[in-house]
Short mmCIF file of C-alpha atoms in Angstrom, two decimals:
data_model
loop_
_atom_site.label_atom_id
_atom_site.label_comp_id
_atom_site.label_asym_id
_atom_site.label_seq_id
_atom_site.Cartn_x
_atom_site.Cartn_y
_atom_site.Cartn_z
CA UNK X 14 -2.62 28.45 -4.44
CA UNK X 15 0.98 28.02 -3.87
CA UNK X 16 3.53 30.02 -5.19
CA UNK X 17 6.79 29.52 -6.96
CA UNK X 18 8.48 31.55 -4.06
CA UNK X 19 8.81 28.72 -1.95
CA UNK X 20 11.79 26.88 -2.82
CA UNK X 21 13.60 26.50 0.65
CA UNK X 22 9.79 24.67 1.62
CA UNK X 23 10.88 21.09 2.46
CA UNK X 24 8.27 19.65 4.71
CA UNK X 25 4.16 20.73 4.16
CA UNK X 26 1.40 19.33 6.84
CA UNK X 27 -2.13 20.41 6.28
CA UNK X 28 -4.03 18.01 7.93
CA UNK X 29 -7.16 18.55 9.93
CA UNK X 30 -8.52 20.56 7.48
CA UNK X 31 -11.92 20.37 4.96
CA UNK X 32 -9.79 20.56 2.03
CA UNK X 33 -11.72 18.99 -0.76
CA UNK X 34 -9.41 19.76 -3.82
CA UNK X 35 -5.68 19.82 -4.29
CA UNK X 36 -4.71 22.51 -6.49
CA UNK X 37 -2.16 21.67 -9.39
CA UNK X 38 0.18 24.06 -8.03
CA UNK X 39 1.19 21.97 -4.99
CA UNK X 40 4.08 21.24 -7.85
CA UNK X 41 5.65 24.46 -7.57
CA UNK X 42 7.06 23.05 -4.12
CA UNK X 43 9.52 21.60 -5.73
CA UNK X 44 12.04 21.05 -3.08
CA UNK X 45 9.39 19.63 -0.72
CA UNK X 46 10.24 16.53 0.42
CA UNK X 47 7.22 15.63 2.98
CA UNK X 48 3.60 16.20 2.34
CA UNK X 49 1.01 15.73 4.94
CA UNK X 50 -2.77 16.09 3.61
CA UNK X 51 -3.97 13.58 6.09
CA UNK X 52 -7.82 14.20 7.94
CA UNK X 53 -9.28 16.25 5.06
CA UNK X 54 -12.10 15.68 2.96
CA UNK X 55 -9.99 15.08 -0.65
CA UNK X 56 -11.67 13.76 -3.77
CA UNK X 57 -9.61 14.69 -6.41
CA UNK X 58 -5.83 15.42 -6.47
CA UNK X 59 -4.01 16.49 -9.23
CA UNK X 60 -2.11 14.60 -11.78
CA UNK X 61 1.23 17.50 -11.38
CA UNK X 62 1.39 15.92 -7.96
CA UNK X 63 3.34 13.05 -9.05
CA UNK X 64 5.59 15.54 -11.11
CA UNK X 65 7.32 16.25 -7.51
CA UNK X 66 10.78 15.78 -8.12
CA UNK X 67 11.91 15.35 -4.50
CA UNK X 68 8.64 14.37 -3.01
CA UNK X 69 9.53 11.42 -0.44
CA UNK X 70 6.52 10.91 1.85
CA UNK X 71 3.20 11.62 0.66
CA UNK X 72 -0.13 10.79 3.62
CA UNK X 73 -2.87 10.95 1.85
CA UNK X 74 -4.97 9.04 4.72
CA UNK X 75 -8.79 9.53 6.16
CA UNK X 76 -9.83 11.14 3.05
CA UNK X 77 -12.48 10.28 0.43
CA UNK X 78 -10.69 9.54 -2.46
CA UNK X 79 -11.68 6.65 -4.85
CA UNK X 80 -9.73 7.64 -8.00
CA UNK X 81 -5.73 8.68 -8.64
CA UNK X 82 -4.74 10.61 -10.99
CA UNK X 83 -3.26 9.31 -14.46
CA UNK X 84 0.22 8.77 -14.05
CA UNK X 85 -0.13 9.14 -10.21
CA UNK X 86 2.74 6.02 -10.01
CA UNK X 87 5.09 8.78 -11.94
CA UNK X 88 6.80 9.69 -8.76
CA UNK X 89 10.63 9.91 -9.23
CA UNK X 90 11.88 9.11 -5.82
CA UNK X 91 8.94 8.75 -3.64
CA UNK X 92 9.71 6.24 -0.97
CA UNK X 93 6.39 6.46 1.93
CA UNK X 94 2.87 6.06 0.34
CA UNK X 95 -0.15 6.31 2.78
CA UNK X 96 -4.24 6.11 1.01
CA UNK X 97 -5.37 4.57 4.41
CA UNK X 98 -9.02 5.20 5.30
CA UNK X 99 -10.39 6.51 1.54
CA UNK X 100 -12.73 4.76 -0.46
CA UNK X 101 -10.34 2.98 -3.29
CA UNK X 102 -10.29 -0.22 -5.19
CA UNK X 103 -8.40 -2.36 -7.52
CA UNK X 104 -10.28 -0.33 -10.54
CA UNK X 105 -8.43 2.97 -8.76
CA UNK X 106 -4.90 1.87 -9.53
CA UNK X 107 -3.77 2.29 -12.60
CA UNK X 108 -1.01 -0.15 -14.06
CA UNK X 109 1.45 2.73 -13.67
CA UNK X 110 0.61 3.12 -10.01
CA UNK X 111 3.35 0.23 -9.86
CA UNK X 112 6.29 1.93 -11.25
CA UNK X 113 7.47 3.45 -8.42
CA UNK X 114 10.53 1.79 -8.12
CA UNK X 115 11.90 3.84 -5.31
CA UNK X 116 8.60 2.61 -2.95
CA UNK X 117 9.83 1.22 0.43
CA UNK X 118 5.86 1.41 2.29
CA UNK X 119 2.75 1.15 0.66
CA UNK X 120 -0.20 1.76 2.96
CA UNK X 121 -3.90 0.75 1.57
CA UNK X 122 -5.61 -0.31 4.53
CA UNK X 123 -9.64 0.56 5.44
CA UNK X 124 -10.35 0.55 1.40
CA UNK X 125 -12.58 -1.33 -0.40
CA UNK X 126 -10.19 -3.57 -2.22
CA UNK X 127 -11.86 -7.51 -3.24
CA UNK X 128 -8.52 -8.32 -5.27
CA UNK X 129 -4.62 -6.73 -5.35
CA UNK X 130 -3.52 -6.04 -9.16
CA UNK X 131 -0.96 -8.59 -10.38
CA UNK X 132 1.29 -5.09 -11.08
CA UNK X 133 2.34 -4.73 -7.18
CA UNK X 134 5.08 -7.41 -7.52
CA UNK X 135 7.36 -4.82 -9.60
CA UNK X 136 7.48 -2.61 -6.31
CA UNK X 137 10.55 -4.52 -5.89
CA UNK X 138 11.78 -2.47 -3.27
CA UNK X 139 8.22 -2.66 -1.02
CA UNK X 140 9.46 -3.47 2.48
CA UNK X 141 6.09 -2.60 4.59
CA UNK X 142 2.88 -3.35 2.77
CA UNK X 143 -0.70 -2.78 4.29
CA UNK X 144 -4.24 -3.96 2.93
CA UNK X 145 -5.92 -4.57 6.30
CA UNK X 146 -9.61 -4.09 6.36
CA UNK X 147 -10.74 -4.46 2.88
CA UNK X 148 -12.47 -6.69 1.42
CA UNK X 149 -9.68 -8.98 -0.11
CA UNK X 150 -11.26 -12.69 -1.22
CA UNK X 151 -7.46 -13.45 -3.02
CA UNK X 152 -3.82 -11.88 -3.24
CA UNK X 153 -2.12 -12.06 -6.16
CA UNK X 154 0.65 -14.98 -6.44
CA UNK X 155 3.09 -12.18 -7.48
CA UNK X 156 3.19 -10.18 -4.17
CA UNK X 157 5.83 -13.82 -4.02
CA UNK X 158 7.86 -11.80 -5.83
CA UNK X 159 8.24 -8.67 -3.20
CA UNK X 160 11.57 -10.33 -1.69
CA UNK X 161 12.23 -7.58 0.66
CA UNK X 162 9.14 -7.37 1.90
CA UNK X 163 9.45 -7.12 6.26
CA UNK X 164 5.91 -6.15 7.22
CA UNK X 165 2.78 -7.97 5.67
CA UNK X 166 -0.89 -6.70 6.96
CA UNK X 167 -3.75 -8.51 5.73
CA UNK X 168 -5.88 -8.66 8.43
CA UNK X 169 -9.29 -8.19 8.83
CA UNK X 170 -10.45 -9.10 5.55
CA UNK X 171 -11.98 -12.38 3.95
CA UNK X 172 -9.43 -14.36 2.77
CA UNK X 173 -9.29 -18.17 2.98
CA UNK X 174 -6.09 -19.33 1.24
CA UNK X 175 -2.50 -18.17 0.50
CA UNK X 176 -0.80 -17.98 -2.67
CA UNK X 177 1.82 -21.03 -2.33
CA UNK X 178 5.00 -18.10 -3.52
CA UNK X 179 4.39 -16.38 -0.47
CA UNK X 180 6.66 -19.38 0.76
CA UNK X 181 9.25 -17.39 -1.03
CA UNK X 182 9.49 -14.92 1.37
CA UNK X 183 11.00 -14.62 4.20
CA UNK X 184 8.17 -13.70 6.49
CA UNK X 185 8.94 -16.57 8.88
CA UNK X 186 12.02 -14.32 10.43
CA UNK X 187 11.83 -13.10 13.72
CA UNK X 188 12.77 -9.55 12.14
CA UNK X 189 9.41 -9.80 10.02
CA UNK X 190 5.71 -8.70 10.75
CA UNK X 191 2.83 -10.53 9.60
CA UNK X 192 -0.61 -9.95 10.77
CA UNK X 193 -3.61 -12.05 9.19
CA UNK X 194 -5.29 -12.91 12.30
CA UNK X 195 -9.63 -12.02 11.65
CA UNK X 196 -9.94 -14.24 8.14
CA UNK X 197 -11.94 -17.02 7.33
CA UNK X 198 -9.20 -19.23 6.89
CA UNK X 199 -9.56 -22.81 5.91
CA UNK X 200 -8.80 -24.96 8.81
CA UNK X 201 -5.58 -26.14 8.45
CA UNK X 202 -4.48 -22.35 8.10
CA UNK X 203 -6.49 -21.38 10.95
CA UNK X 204 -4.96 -24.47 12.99
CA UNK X 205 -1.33 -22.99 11.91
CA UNK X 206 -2.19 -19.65 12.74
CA UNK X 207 -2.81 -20.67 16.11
CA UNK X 208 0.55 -22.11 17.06
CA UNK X 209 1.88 -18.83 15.27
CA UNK X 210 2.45 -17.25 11.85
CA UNK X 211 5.73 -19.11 11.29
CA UNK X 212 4.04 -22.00 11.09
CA UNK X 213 1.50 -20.86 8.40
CA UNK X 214 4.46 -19.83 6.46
CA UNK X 215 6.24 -23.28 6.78
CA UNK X 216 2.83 -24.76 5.87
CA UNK X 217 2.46 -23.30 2.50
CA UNK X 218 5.90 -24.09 1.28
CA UNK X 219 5.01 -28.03 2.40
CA UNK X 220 4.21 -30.15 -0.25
CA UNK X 221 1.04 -30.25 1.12
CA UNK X 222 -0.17 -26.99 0.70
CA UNK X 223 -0.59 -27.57 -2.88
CA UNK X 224 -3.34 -30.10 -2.32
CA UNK X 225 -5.58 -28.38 -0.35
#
């Protein structure tokens, strides 16, 4: 349980532990600004968690959760999300999970995602985004609309095809990361992909793209 008596508490790591249950008073930490539950065994968090007024980085990774909270995209300024290694979906995010406008990474990588809600393109400030190792068949033509996207991982999964208004983006910069290297791509993808992810990108803004 933690106490009210806490208020100078800016940064909390607890990871490595077997802790199963978040209590709702984690929001009495109001001032904390960094929360580490990484390495646990977490099934259930709280829905005050996202009542954190000055929360910035929450790791949530190598856990077992496959729900949120309601309201868990309430967060006022949170900026660092990480639910890498738990056992979520696209039926664990809420529509609201999208609202956090103040969301720079967004780490969802070793779920058990098949599809990406259509929500995610009003994280309009996502820079970093992560869904390696699911089990993603599609992504949603409005991650097109993530313009300041820098880092892309979609490795590892079983996608074959692109959305075309991911030629919107400017992944093809030297400044940008993209990894989607271990897909079953169709060929001319895969033959693009060879030469270098550049290449993909100026391949699905050709004309045609839309053909195939």
């Amino acid at each position: 349980i933690f106490p009210v008596s806490l208020p100078n508490l800016t940064r909390l790591t607890l990871s490595h532990n077997k802790i199963r249950v978040v209590p709702a008073s984690i929001a009495n930490l109001y001032n904390l600004e960094i929360l580490t539950l990484c390495n646990n065994q977490i099934v259930e968090l709280p829905s005050s968690i996202s009542t954190m007024p000055k929360l910035k980085i929450l790791n949530l990774a190598i856990n077992r959760l496959s729900s949120l909270p309601r309201g868990f995209g309430a967060f006022p300024v949170l900026e660092v999300l990480d639910l890498t290694y738990n056992n979520l979906n696209e039926q664990s995010l809420s529509n609201n999970f999208f609202i956090m406008d103040t969301l720079r990474a967004l780490y969802l990588g070793d779920n058990e995602f098949e599809k990406l809600p259509p929500a995610i393109g009003q994280l309009k400030n996502l820079q970093i985004l992560s869904v390696r190792e699911n089990e993603l068949v599609e992504l949603p033509k409005e991650l097109g609309q993530l313009t300041r996207l820098r880092e892309l991982h979609i490795q590892g999964n079983r996608l074959t095809l692109l959305p075309p208004e991911l030629g919107n983006l400017d992944l093809a910069s030297h400044r940008c990361v993209v990894r989607m290297d271990d897909n079953p791509w169709v060929a001319p993808i895969a033959d693009q992909l060879q030469i270098g992810v550049s290449h993909v990108v100026e391949y699905i803004r050709s004309d045609t793209y839309k053909y195939v």
